[in-house]
Amino acid sequence: MKNIIRDSVAGFKTLVVGMRVTIDQFFRRPVTVHYPHEALKMPDRYRGHIELVRDPETGKSLCIACKSCEKACPSDCIFVDGLKREGEKRKSATEFTLDFTKCSLCGACVEVCPTDALRFTKSYNLASTQKQSYFFDLMKRMEEQKK
Amino acid sequence: MSGAPLNLTKGPDETFILNLGPQHPATHGVLRIKLTMDGEYVVRAEPVPGYIHRMHEKMGENRTWNQYLPNPSRVDYLSAMAYSHAHVAVAERAAGLEVPPRAEYIRVIVCELNRVSSHLVWLGAFLLDLGGFTPLLYAFDDREMILDLLEGITGSRLTYCYHRFGGVCNDVDDTFVRGTKAFVEHMRPRMKLYRDLVTDNIILRKRLTDIGHISADTCRRYGATGPVIRGSGVPYDVRRNEPYSAYPEFDFDIPVFPEGDCMARYLVRMEEIVQSLRIVEQAIGRLPDGPHIAPKVPKIMKVPPGDYFFATEAARGRFAIRAVSDGKEIPYRIKLRAPSFSNLSLFEEASQGMMLPDALALLGSLDLVIPDIDR
Ligand code: SF4
Ligand code: SF4
């Protein structure tokens, strides 16, 4: 009998202690952000899907269509095609597509590129109900960014 | 708690089958457990894994060493760092690649932070299984800080893919160092909060003490590792028993509780958070200068022919990779030894005769990650 009373008192105390924690926390500032009205800034190294980098001087893509990224990609998401234009020293890309449905955002393509022609974007709002919305034409994307 | 005697000789017509999962909140993923029930009591629990099998081992045989880098972190997404570590380390061991001390320290720091975040997820989810909702919010608040830290250096919040052969892909910056120190400071008083709110709580104590007993012998027979075996009194920890990376340079204890019940496993994990914080604090305080990746790493990893093995202590126990190479760019065979698989396999034996809610407590205390079981 004595034990039961002692246990009940001790047990009740733990509940009061726990309740105090809850009450303390009740007066704390909220830790969440009201997305989508507010959004957090993505860190510099955030790995979103890849995009092509433009040469600041010529305004063209830095890609030399060497296909290293295509080969390095574990998931076969990249397709690059290029040609050597008249009067140019190096090849340049004519087509660059990304199949984002298969991309694992591993970064192998960015790391392997000899001319630093690829970078990660910070986009994460990519929800869609259509598969087509994940086939990115990165050449077109870069052209559109110019405007 | 136990009470009614269990009659295992009952005919099939007096028992019934209850499917737990594959879509059940308490299985935390797509695990199915076929329960043969006698009223409220479990007669037999037959785990049916395989619903999320993604052929990670087979994928290892059809892509180069480098292309396999993103895979290990997807096997156990909550403890990704330890998994990636095992993968790069097995190749480094095979190729005789020297890893700079700074890289080893960074690997230890991120792995321990990852362990803390993994245990916090377990804490929230486990208490959710038991019917307590609030602690999940506290645990995720703390976990969020770790994810922010790791996102800052790796660029990702869960499947980091941070390790590279010979080091890590990005060096840590001042923001990370400062943030990590601040996190350790922040987390110490939080442990007291968890003790007040959860650990000492009479309801939790009554719910977990003497429930789901697993003997050390059972753990050994099934190959259970991690907090499960340490909660049964066996001080087995890969960081101590097969030291790797920079772990021998740090001072930390291996928490062991001999009771073998759910409470013991609970206490092991809570104490492990404290120990991980100790390791992180020492490592970040003594972080050596130097490169974060070995200078001469071949662009395409090639491993001399042979049979290699490397084990790490992940949040759920011993994760090991066995890699067989025939000298080509692509491994001949990759075998993953996942801790959750062994930890699950003892459930059938350990849950016999338990009441259903207690069996769920036992399942939660094993801290299973289903993709880790199925691989
Ligand atoms: S991030 Fe990885 S998976 Fe995605 S395109 Fe680049 S190499 Fe392929
Ligand atoms: S690796 Fe770089 S330069 Fe080569 S094809 Fe890819 S983006 Fe272009």
Coordinates of C-alpha atoms and ligand atoms in Angstrom, one line a residue:
Chain A
M1 CA 0.0 0.0 0.0
K2 CA 2.8 2.4 1.0
N3 CA 4.6 1.5 -2.2
I4 CA 1.6 2.3 -4.3
I5 CA 1.2 5.7 -2.7
R6 CA 4.9 6.5 -3.1
D7 CA 4.9 5.4 -6.7
S8 CA 1.8 7.5 -7.5
V9 CA 3.3 10.6 -5.9
A10 CA 6.6 10.1 -7.7
G11 CA 4.8 9.3 -10.9
F12 CA 2.6 12.4 -10.6
K13 CA 5.7 14.5 -10.1
T14 CA 7.2 13.4 -13.4
L15 CA 4.0 14.4 -15.1
V16 CA 4.2 17.9 -13.5
V17 CA 7.8 18.2 -14.6
G18 CA 6.9 17.2 -18.1
M19 CA 4.0 19.7 -18.1
R20 CA 6.4 22.5 -17.1
V21 CA 8.5 21.8 -20.1
T22 CA 5.5 22.0 -22.3
I23 CA 4.5 25.3 -20.8
D24 CA 8.0 26.7 -21.1
Q25 CA 8.0 25.8 -24.8
F26 CA 4.6 27.3 -25.3
F27 CA 6.1 30.8 -24.8
R28 CA 9.0 30.3 -27.3
R29 CA 9.2 31.9 -30.6
P30 CA 7.9 29.7 -33.5
V31 CA 10.6 27.8 -35.3
T32 CA 8.7 27.2 -38.5
V33 CA 8.3 29.4 -41.5
H34 CA 5.0 30.0 -43.2
Y35 CA 5.7 28.5 -46.5
P36 CA 4.7 29.5 -49.2
H37 CA 4.1 33.0 -47.9
E38 CA 7.7 33.0 -46.6
A39 CA 10.5 30.8 -48.0
L40 CA 13.9 30.1 -46.7
K41 CA 17.0 31.1 -48.6
M42 CA 18.8 28.1 -50.1
P43 CA 22.4 27.8 -49.1
D44 CA 25.1 28.5 -51.7
R45 CA 26.0 24.9 -52.1
Y46 CA 22.4 23.8 -52.5
R47 CA 22.1 21.1 -55.2
G48 CA 19.1 21.8 -57.4
H49 CA 18.9 20.5 -61.0
I50 CA 21.8 21.5 -63.2
E51 CA 21.9 24.3 -65.7
L52 CA 24.4 25.6 -68.3
V53 CA 26.8 28.4 -67.4
R54 CA 27.4 31.2 -69.9
D55 CA 30.7 32.5 -70.9
P56 CA 30.6 36.1 -69.5
E57 CA 32.6 37.4 -72.5
T58 CA 30.9 35.8 -75.5
G59 CA 27.5 35.2 -73.9
K60 CA 27.6 31.6 -75.3
S61 CA 27.7 28.4 -73.3
L62 CA 31.0 27.3 -71.9
C63 CA 30.2 23.7 -72.9
I64 CA 32.6 22.2 -75.4
A65 CA 30.4 19.1 -76.0
C66 CA 33.1 16.7 -74.7
K67 CA 30.4 14.4 -73.3
S68 CA 32.3 13.8 -70.1
C69 CA 29.2 14.6 -68.1
E70 CA 27.1 12.3 -70.2
K71 CA 29.5 9.5 -69.5
A72 CA 29.9 10.3 -65.8
C73 CA 26.2 10.4 -65.0
P74 CA 25.1 7.3 -63.2
S75 CA 21.5 7.6 -64.4
D76 CA 21.9 8.5 -68.1
C77 CA 20.0 11.7 -67.7
I78 CA 22.2 13.9 -69.9
F79 CA 22.2 14.1 -73.6
V80 CA 24.8 16.5 -75.3
D81 CA 25.4 17.1 -78.9
G82 CA 27.8 19.5 -80.5
L83 CA 29.7 20.5 -83.6
K84 CA 32.7 22.4 -84.5
R85 CA 31.7 25.6 -86.1
E86 CA 33.6 27.3 -88.9
G87 CA 36.4 29.5 -87.5
E88 CA 36.1 28.3 -84.0
K89 CA 38.8 26.5 -82.1
R90 CA 36.6 24.2 -80.1
K91 CA 33.4 22.3 -80.4
S92 CA 30.3 23.9 -79.0
A93 CA 27.1 22.4 -77.8
T94 CA 24.1 22.5 -80.0
E95 CA 21.8 20.4 -77.8
F96 CA 21.8 19.8 -74.1
T97 CA 18.9 18.0 -72.4
L98 CA 18.4 16.8 -68.9
D99 CA 16.0 14.1 -68.0
F100 CA 15.3 15.2 -64.4
T101 CA 13.0 12.2 -63.7
K102 CA 16.1 10.1 -63.3
C103 CA 18.5 12.6 -61.9
S104 CA 19.7 11.8 -58.4
L105 CA 21.4 15.3 -57.9
C106 CA 24.7 13.6 -57.2
G107 CA 26.8 16.3 -58.8
A108 CA 29.0 13.9 -60.8
C109 CA 28.4 16.0 -64.0
V110 CA 29.3 19.3 -62.4
E111 CA 32.5 17.8 -60.9
V112 CA 33.7 16.2 -64.1
C113 CA 33.2 19.1 -66.4
P114 CA 36.5 20.4 -67.7
T115 CA 35.3 23.9 -68.4
D116 CA 33.0 24.5 -65.5
A117 CA 30.1 24.7 -67.8
L118 CA 27.6 23.3 -65.4
R119 CA 26.2 24.5 -62.1
F120 CA 23.4 23.7 -59.7
T121 CA 20.3 25.8 -59.7
K122 CA 18.5 26.6 -56.5
S123 CA 15.0 25.7 -57.7
Y124 CA 13.1 23.2 -55.6
N125 CA 9.5 24.0 -56.5
L126 CA 9.3 21.6 -59.3
A127 CA 6.1 19.7 -58.5
S128 CA 4.2 18.7 -61.6
T129 CA 1.6 16.1 -62.7
Q130 CA 3.2 15.8 -66.1
K131 CA 6.3 13.8 -66.9
Q132 CA 7.2 16.2 -69.7
S133 CA 7.8 19.0 -67.3
Y134 CA 10.9 17.2 -66.1
F135 CA 12.6 17.0 -69.5
F136 CA 14.7 20.1 -69.5
D137 CA 16.2 21.7 -72.6
L138 CA 19.1 23.4 -70.9
M139 CA 20.2 25.2 -74.0
K140 CA 16.8 26.8 -74.3
R141 CA 16.8 27.6 -70.6
M142 CA 20.1 29.4 -71.0
E143 CA 18.9 31.3 -74.0
E144 CA 15.8 32.4 -72.2
Q145 CA 17.8 33.6 -69.2
K146 CA 19.6 36.0 -71.6
K147 CA 16.5 37.9 -72.2
Chain B
M1 CA 1.7 -6.6 -18.0
S2 CA 1.9 -10.1 -19.4
G3 CA -0.8 -12.1 -17.6
A4 CA -2.8 -14.6 -19.7
P5 CA -0.9 -17.8 -20.5
L6 CA -0.3 -18.4 -24.1
N7 CA -1.5 -21.6 -25.7
L8 CA 0.6 -22.3 -28.8
T9 CA -1.2 -25.6 -29.4
K10 CA -4.5 -24.0 -30.4
G11 CA -5.9 -25.0 -33.7
P12 CA -5.8 -22.7 -36.7
D13 CA -9.5 -21.9 -36.4
E14 CA -8.9 -20.3 -33.0
T15 CA -6.3 -17.9 -34.2
F16 CA -6.6 -15.2 -36.9
I17 CA -4.2 -13.5 -39.3
L18 CA -3.6 -9.7 -38.9
N19 CA -1.6 -7.9 -41.5
L20 CA 0.6 -5.2 -40.1
G21 CA 1.5 -3.2 -43.1
P22 CA 2.8 -2.9 -45.8
Q23 CA 1.0 0.5 -45.3
H24 CA 1.0 1.0 -41.6
P25 CA 2.3 4.0 -39.7
A26 CA 4.1 1.8 -37.1
T27 CA 6.2 0.0 -39.7
H28 CA 7.7 3.4 -40.9
G29 CA 7.8 2.3 -44.5
V30 CA 6.6 -0.5 -46.6
L31 CA 7.3 -3.5 -44.3
R32 CA 4.6 -6.2 -43.9
I33 CA 4.4 -8.3 -40.9
K34 CA 2.0 -11.2 -41.0
L35 CA 0.8 -11.6 -37.4
T36 CA -1.0 -14.8 -36.2
M37 CA -3.0 -13.6 -33.3
D38 CA -4.7 -15.3 -30.4
G39 CA -7.0 -12.5 -29.3
E40 CA -4.6 -9.7 -28.3
Y41 CA -1.6 -12.0 -28.1
V42 CA 0.9 -12.6 -30.9
V43 CA 1.4 -16.3 -31.7
R44 CA 3.6 -15.8 -34.6
A45 CA 5.0 -12.7 -36.4
E46 CA 6.3 -13.3 -39.8
P47 CA 8.1 -10.3 -41.4
V48 CA 7.6 -10.1 -45.2
P49 CA 10.2 -7.7 -46.5
G50 CA 10.9 -6.8 -50.1
Y51 CA 8.3 -4.2 -51.0
I52 CA 11.0 -1.5 -51.5
H53 CA 13.7 -3.6 -52.9
R54 CA 15.7 -1.4 -55.3
M55 CA 18.6 -3.7 -56.3
H56 CA 21.3 -1.6 -54.8
E57 CA 23.7 -4.5 -54.8
K58 CA 23.0 -5.3 -58.4
M59 CA 23.4 -1.7 -59.3
G60 CA 26.9 -1.9 -57.9
E61 CA 27.8 -4.5 -60.6
N62 CA 26.7 -2.4 -63.6
R63 CA 28.3 1.0 -62.8
T64 CA 31.7 2.3 -62.1
W65 CA 33.0 2.9 -58.6
N66 CA 32.4 6.6 -59.0
Q67 CA 28.9 6.2 -60.3
Y68 CA 28.0 4.2 -57.2
L69 CA 28.7 7.1 -54.9
P70 CA 25.0 8.3 -54.7
N71 CA 23.7 4.8 -53.9
P72 CA 24.9 4.0 -50.3
S73 CA 23.2 7.1 -48.9
R74 CA 19.9 5.9 -50.2
V75 CA 20.1 2.5 -48.5
D76 CA 19.6 4.0 -45.1
Y77 CA 18.6 7.5 -45.8
L78 CA 18.7 8.5 -42.1
S79 CA 22.3 7.4 -41.6
A80 CA 23.6 8.3 -45.0
M81 CA 27.0 9.5 -43.9
A82 CA 28.1 6.2 -42.3
Y83 CA 27.0 4.3 -45.4
S84 CA 28.9 6.5 -47.9
H85 CA 31.9 6.3 -45.6
A86 CA 31.9 2.5 -45.8
H87 CA 31.7 2.7 -49.6
V88 CA 34.6 5.1 -50.1
A89 CA 36.6 3.5 -47.4
V90 CA 36.4 0.0 -49.0
A91 CA 37.8 1.4 -52.2
E92 CA 40.5 3.4 -50.4
R93 CA 41.5 0.4 -48.5
A94 CA 41.7 -1.6 -51.7
A95 CA 43.5 1.0 -53.7
G96 CA 45.8 1.9 -50.8
L97 CA 44.7 5.5 -51.0
E98 CA 45.8 7.8 -48.2
V99 CA 43.1 10.1 -46.7
P100 CA 44.3 13.4 -45.3
P101 CA 43.6 13.9 -41.6
R102 CA 41.3 16.8 -42.1
A103 CA 39.1 14.7 -44.3
E104 CA 39.0 12.0 -41.7
Y105 CA 38.0 14.5 -39.1
I106 CA 35.3 16.0 -41.2
R107 CA 34.0 12.5 -42.0
V108 CA 33.8 11.7 -38.2
I109 CA 32.0 15.0 -37.5
V110 CA 29.4 14.7 -40.2
C111 CA 28.8 11.0 -39.4
E112 CA 28.3 11.8 -35.7
L113 CA 26.0 14.7 -36.5
N114 CA 24.1 12.3 -38.8
R115 CA 23.8 9.8 -36.0
V116 CA 22.3 12.4 -33.7
S117 CA 19.8 13.4 -36.3
S118 CA 19.0 9.8 -37.0
H119 CA 18.4 9.1 -33.3
L120 CA 16.2 12.2 -33.1
V121 CA 14.0 10.9 -35.9
W122 CA 13.8 7.6 -34.1
L123 CA 12.9 9.3 -30.8
G124 CA 10.1 11.2 -32.4
A125 CA 8.8 8.2 -34.4
F126 CA 9.1 5.8 -31.6
L127 CA 7.1 7.9 -29.2
L128 CA 4.6 8.5 -31.9
D129 CA 4.2 4.7 -32.1
L130 CA 3.6 4.7 -28.4
G131 CA 1.0 7.5 -28.7
G132 CA 3.0 10.5 -27.6
F133 CA 2.9 13.2 -30.3
T134 CA 4.6 16.3 -28.8
P135 CA 8.2 15.0 -28.5
L136 CA 8.3 14.5 -32.2
L137 CA 8.1 18.3 -32.7
Y138 CA 10.9 18.9 -30.2
A139 CA 13.1 16.2 -31.8
F140 CA 12.5 17.6 -35.3
D141 CA 13.3 21.1 -34.2
D142 CA 16.7 19.9 -33.1
R143 CA 17.2 17.7 -36.1
E144 CA 16.4 20.6 -38.4
M145 CA 19.5 22.4 -37.0
I146 CA 21.7 19.4 -38.0
L147 CA 20.1 19.3 -41.5
D148 CA 20.8 23.0 -42.0
L149 CA 24.4 22.5 -41.0
L150 CA 24.9 19.5 -43.3
E151 CA 23.0 21.2 -46.1
G152 CA 25.3 24.1 -45.9
I153 CA 28.4 22.0 -46.7
T154 CA 27.0 19.2 -48.8
G155 CA 24.1 21.0 -50.6
S156 CA 21.6 18.3 -49.6
R157 CA 19.5 17.6 -46.6
L158 CA 19.2 13.8 -46.6
T159 CA 21.0 11.9 -49.3
Y160 CA 24.2 13.8 -49.0
C161 CA 26.6 12.1 -51.4
Y162 CA 29.3 14.0 -49.6
H163 CA 32.1 11.4 -49.5
R164 CA 34.6 11.1 -52.4
F165 CA 37.4 8.6 -52.8
G166 CA 40.3 10.1 -50.8
G167 CA 38.2 12.6 -48.8
V168 CA 35.0 14.7 -49.1
C169 CA 33.8 16.8 -51.9
N170 CA 33.6 20.2 -50.2
D171 CA 35.7 21.6 -47.4
V172 CA 33.9 22.8 -44.3
D173 CA 33.8 26.6 -43.8
D174 CA 33.7 28.8 -40.8
T175 CA 29.9 29.0 -40.8
F176 CA 29.8 25.2 -40.3
V177 CA 32.4 25.2 -37.6
R178 CA 30.7 27.9 -35.7
G179 CA 27.3 26.4 -36.3
T180 CA 28.4 23.0 -35.1
K181 CA 29.9 24.4 -31.9
A182 CA 26.7 26.3 -31.3
F183 CA 24.7 23.2 -31.9
V184 CA 26.6 21.2 -29.3
E185 CA 26.0 24.0 -26.8
H186 CA 22.4 24.1 -27.7
M187 CA 21.9 20.3 -27.6
R188 CA 23.2 19.7 -24.0
P189 CA 20.4 21.5 -22.2
R190 CA 18.0 19.9 -24.7
M191 CA 19.0 16.5 -23.4
K192 CA 17.8 17.6 -20.0
L193 CA 14.5 18.7 -21.6
Y194 CA 14.1 15.2 -23.2
R195 CA 14.8 13.6 -19.8
D196 CA 12.2 15.8 -18.0
L197 CA 9.6 15.5 -20.8
V198 CA 10.1 11.9 -21.9
T199 CA 12.7 9.7 -20.2
D200 CA 11.6 10.2 -16.6
N201 CA 7.9 10.2 -17.5
I202 CA 6.1 7.5 -15.6
I203 CA 3.9 6.6 -18.5
L204 CA 6.9 5.9 -20.7
R205 CA 8.7 4.0 -18.0
K206 CA 5.7 1.8 -17.3
R207 CA 5.2 1.3 -21.0
L208 CA 8.8 0.2 -21.8
T209 CA 10.4 -1.3 -18.7
D210 CA 10.4 -5.1 -18.9
I211 CA 8.7 -5.1 -22.3
G212 CA 10.2 -6.8 -25.3
H213 CA 13.1 -8.6 -23.7
I214 CA 15.9 -9.7 -26.0
S215 CA 18.7 -11.7 -24.6
A216 CA 22.3 -11.1 -25.6
D217 CA 22.3 -14.7 -27.0
T218 CA 19.4 -13.9 -29.3
C219 CA 21.2 -10.8 -30.5
R220 CA 24.3 -12.9 -31.3
R221 CA 22.4 -15.6 -33.1
Y222 CA 20.6 -13.2 -35.4
G223 CA 23.6 -10.9 -35.8
A224 CA 21.8 -7.9 -34.3
T225 CA 24.1 -4.9 -33.8
G226 CA 24.0 -1.3 -32.8
P227 CA 21.8 -0.1 -30.0
V228 CA 19.9 -3.4 -30.1
I229 CA 22.8 -5.5 -28.9
R230 CA 24.2 -2.7 -26.7
G231 CA 20.8 -2.6 -25.0
S232 CA 21.3 -6.3 -24.2
G233 CA 24.5 -5.8 -22.4
V234 CA 27.0 -6.5 -25.1
P235 CA 29.5 -3.6 -25.6
Y236 CA 29.9 -4.2 -29.4
D237 CA 30.5 -1.1 -31.4
V238 CA 32.4 -1.1 -34.7
R239 CA 34.1 2.2 -33.7
R240 CA 35.8 0.4 -30.9
N241 CA 36.0 -3.2 -32.1
E242 CA 37.3 -2.5 -35.6
P243 CA 38.5 1.1 -35.3
Y244 CA 38.4 3.0 -38.5
S245 CA 39.0 6.6 -39.7
A246 CA 39.9 9.0 -36.9
Y247 CA 37.8 7.4 -34.1
P248 CA 40.7 6.1 -32.1
E249 CA 41.8 9.7 -31.5
F250 CA 38.7 10.6 -29.6
D251 CA 37.5 10.0 -26.1
F252 CA 34.0 8.5 -25.9
D253 CA 32.1 5.8 -24.1
I254 CA 30.0 3.0 -25.6
P255 CA 26.7 3.1 -23.7
V256 CA 25.6 -0.3 -22.6
F257 CA 22.5 -1.3 -20.7
P258 CA 22.2 -5.0 -19.7
E259 CA 18.4 -5.2 -19.2
G260 CA 17.6 -6.1 -22.8
D261 CA 14.1 -4.5 -22.7
C262 CA 12.7 -1.6 -24.7
M263 CA 13.7 0.9 -22.0
A264 CA 17.4 -0.3 -22.3
R265 CA 17.4 0.3 -26.0
Y266 CA 15.8 3.6 -25.5
L267 CA 18.4 4.6 -23.0
V268 CA 21.3 3.4 -25.2
R269 CA 20.2 5.7 -28.0
M270 CA 19.7 8.7 -25.7
E271 CA 23.1 8.2 -24.2
E272 CA 24.6 7.8 -27.7
I273 CA 23.4 11.3 -28.6
V274 CA 25.4 12.6 -25.7
Q275 CA 28.5 10.6 -26.7
S276 CA 28.2 11.7 -30.3
L277 CA 28.1 15.3 -29.1
R278 CA 31.3 14.6 -27.2
I279 CA 33.0 13.3 -30.3
V280 CA 31.8 16.2 -32.4
E281 CA 33.0 18.7 -29.9
Q282 CA 36.5 17.1 -29.7
A283 CA 36.8 16.8 -33.5
I284 CA 35.7 20.3 -34.3
G285 CA 38.0 21.7 -31.6
R286 CA 41.0 19.9 -33.0
L287 CA 40.1 20.1 -36.7
P288 CA 43.5 19.8 -38.5
D289 CA 44.5 22.1 -41.3
G290 CA 45.3 20.7 -44.7
P291 CA 43.4 19.5 -47.8
H292 CA 39.9 18.0 -47.6
I293 CA 40.7 15.5 -50.3
A294 CA 43.8 13.5 -51.2
P295 CA 45.8 15.3 -54.0
K296 CA 46.2 12.5 -56.5
V297 CA 43.0 10.6 -56.8
P298 CA 42.4 9.0 -60.2
K299 CA 39.4 10.5 -62.0
I300 CA 38.1 7.1 -62.6
M301 CA 38.6 4.9 -59.7
K302 CA 40.2 1.5 -60.4
V303 CA 40.7 -1.1 -57.8
P304 CA 43.2 -3.9 -57.9
P305 CA 41.7 -7.4 -58.2
G306 CA 40.7 -8.8 -54.8
D307 CA 38.1 -9.2 -52.2
Y308 CA 37.7 -6.3 -49.8
F309 CA 35.6 -5.5 -46.8
F310 CA 34.9 -2.4 -44.7
A311 CA 32.5 -1.9 -41.8
T312 CA 31.3 1.2 -40.1
E313 CA 29.0 1.9 -37.2
A314 CA 25.9 3.4 -38.6
A315 CA 23.1 4.7 -36.4
R316 CA 21.3 1.3 -36.5
G317 CA 24.4 -0.9 -36.1
R318 CA 27.1 -2.4 -38.2
F319 CA 27.0 -1.6 -41.9
A320 CA 29.5 -3.3 -44.0
I321 CA 30.4 -3.4 -47.7
R322 CA 32.1 -6.4 -49.3
A323 CA 33.5 -5.5 -52.7
V324 CA 35.0 -8.0 -55.1
S325 CA 37.0 -6.4 -57.9
D326 CA 38.4 -8.0 -61.0
G327 CA 40.6 -5.0 -61.7
K328 CA 38.1 -3.3 -64.0
E329 CA 36.3 0.1 -63.6
I330 CA 33.2 -1.7 -62.5
P331 CA 33.2 -3.8 -59.4
Y332 CA 32.6 -7.5 -59.9
R333 CA 30.3 -7.8 -56.9
I334 CA 29.0 -5.4 -54.2
K335 CA 27.5 -6.9 -51.0
L336 CA 25.9 -4.7 -48.5
R337 CA 25.5 -5.9 -44.9
A338 CA 22.6 -3.9 -43.5
P339 CA 22.0 -3.7 -39.8
S340 CA 18.2 -3.3 -40.0
F341 CA 17.8 -6.7 -41.7
S342 CA 19.5 -8.6 -38.9
N343 CA 17.7 -6.5 -36.3
L344 CA 14.4 -7.2 -37.9
S345 CA 15.0 -11.0 -38.1
L346 CA 14.9 -11.4 -34.3
F347 CA 11.5 -9.9 -34.2
E348 CA 9.7 -13.2 -34.9
E349 CA 11.3 -14.9 -32.0
A350 CA 11.3 -11.9 -29.6
S351 CA 7.6 -11.0 -30.2
Q352 CA 6.2 -14.4 -29.4
G353 CA 3.5 -14.3 -26.8
M354 CA 3.5 -10.5 -26.5
M355 CA 0.4 -8.3 -26.5
L356 CA 0.0 -6.4 -29.8
P357 CA 0.7 -2.9 -28.4
D358 CA 3.8 -4.3 -26.7
A359 CA 5.0 -5.9 -29.9
L360 CA 4.7 -2.6 -31.6
A361 CA 6.8 -1.0 -28.9
L362 CA 9.4 -3.7 -29.5
L363 CA 9.2 -3.1 -33.2
G364 CA 9.7 0.6 -32.6
S365 CA 12.6 0.0 -30.3
L366 CA 14.5 -1.8 -33.0
D367 CA 14.5 1.4 -35.1
L368 CA 14.1 -0.2 -38.4
V369 CA 14.6 1.6 -41.7
I370 CA 12.8 -0.4 -44.3
P371 CA 14.9 0.6 -47.4
D372 CA 17.9 -0.6 -45.4
I373 CA 16.2 -4.0 -44.9
D374 CA 15.3 -4.4 -48.6
R375 CA 18.3 -2.6 -50.2
Ligands
SF4_1 S1 23.5 15.4 -60.9 FE1 24.1 13.3 -61.2 S2 22.3 12.2 -61.8 FE2 21.9 14.4 -62.1 S3 22.5 14.8 -64.2 FE3 24.3 15.2 -63.0 S4 25.4 13.3 -63.0 FE4 23.4 12.8 -63.7
SF4_2 S1 31.4 17.9 -69.3 FE1 31.1 20.1 -69.5 S2 32.0 20.7 -71.4 FE2 31.8 18.5 -71.5 S3 29.8 18.1 -72.5 FE3 29.4 18.2 -70.3 S4 28.9 20.3 -69.9 FE4 29.8 20.3 -71.9

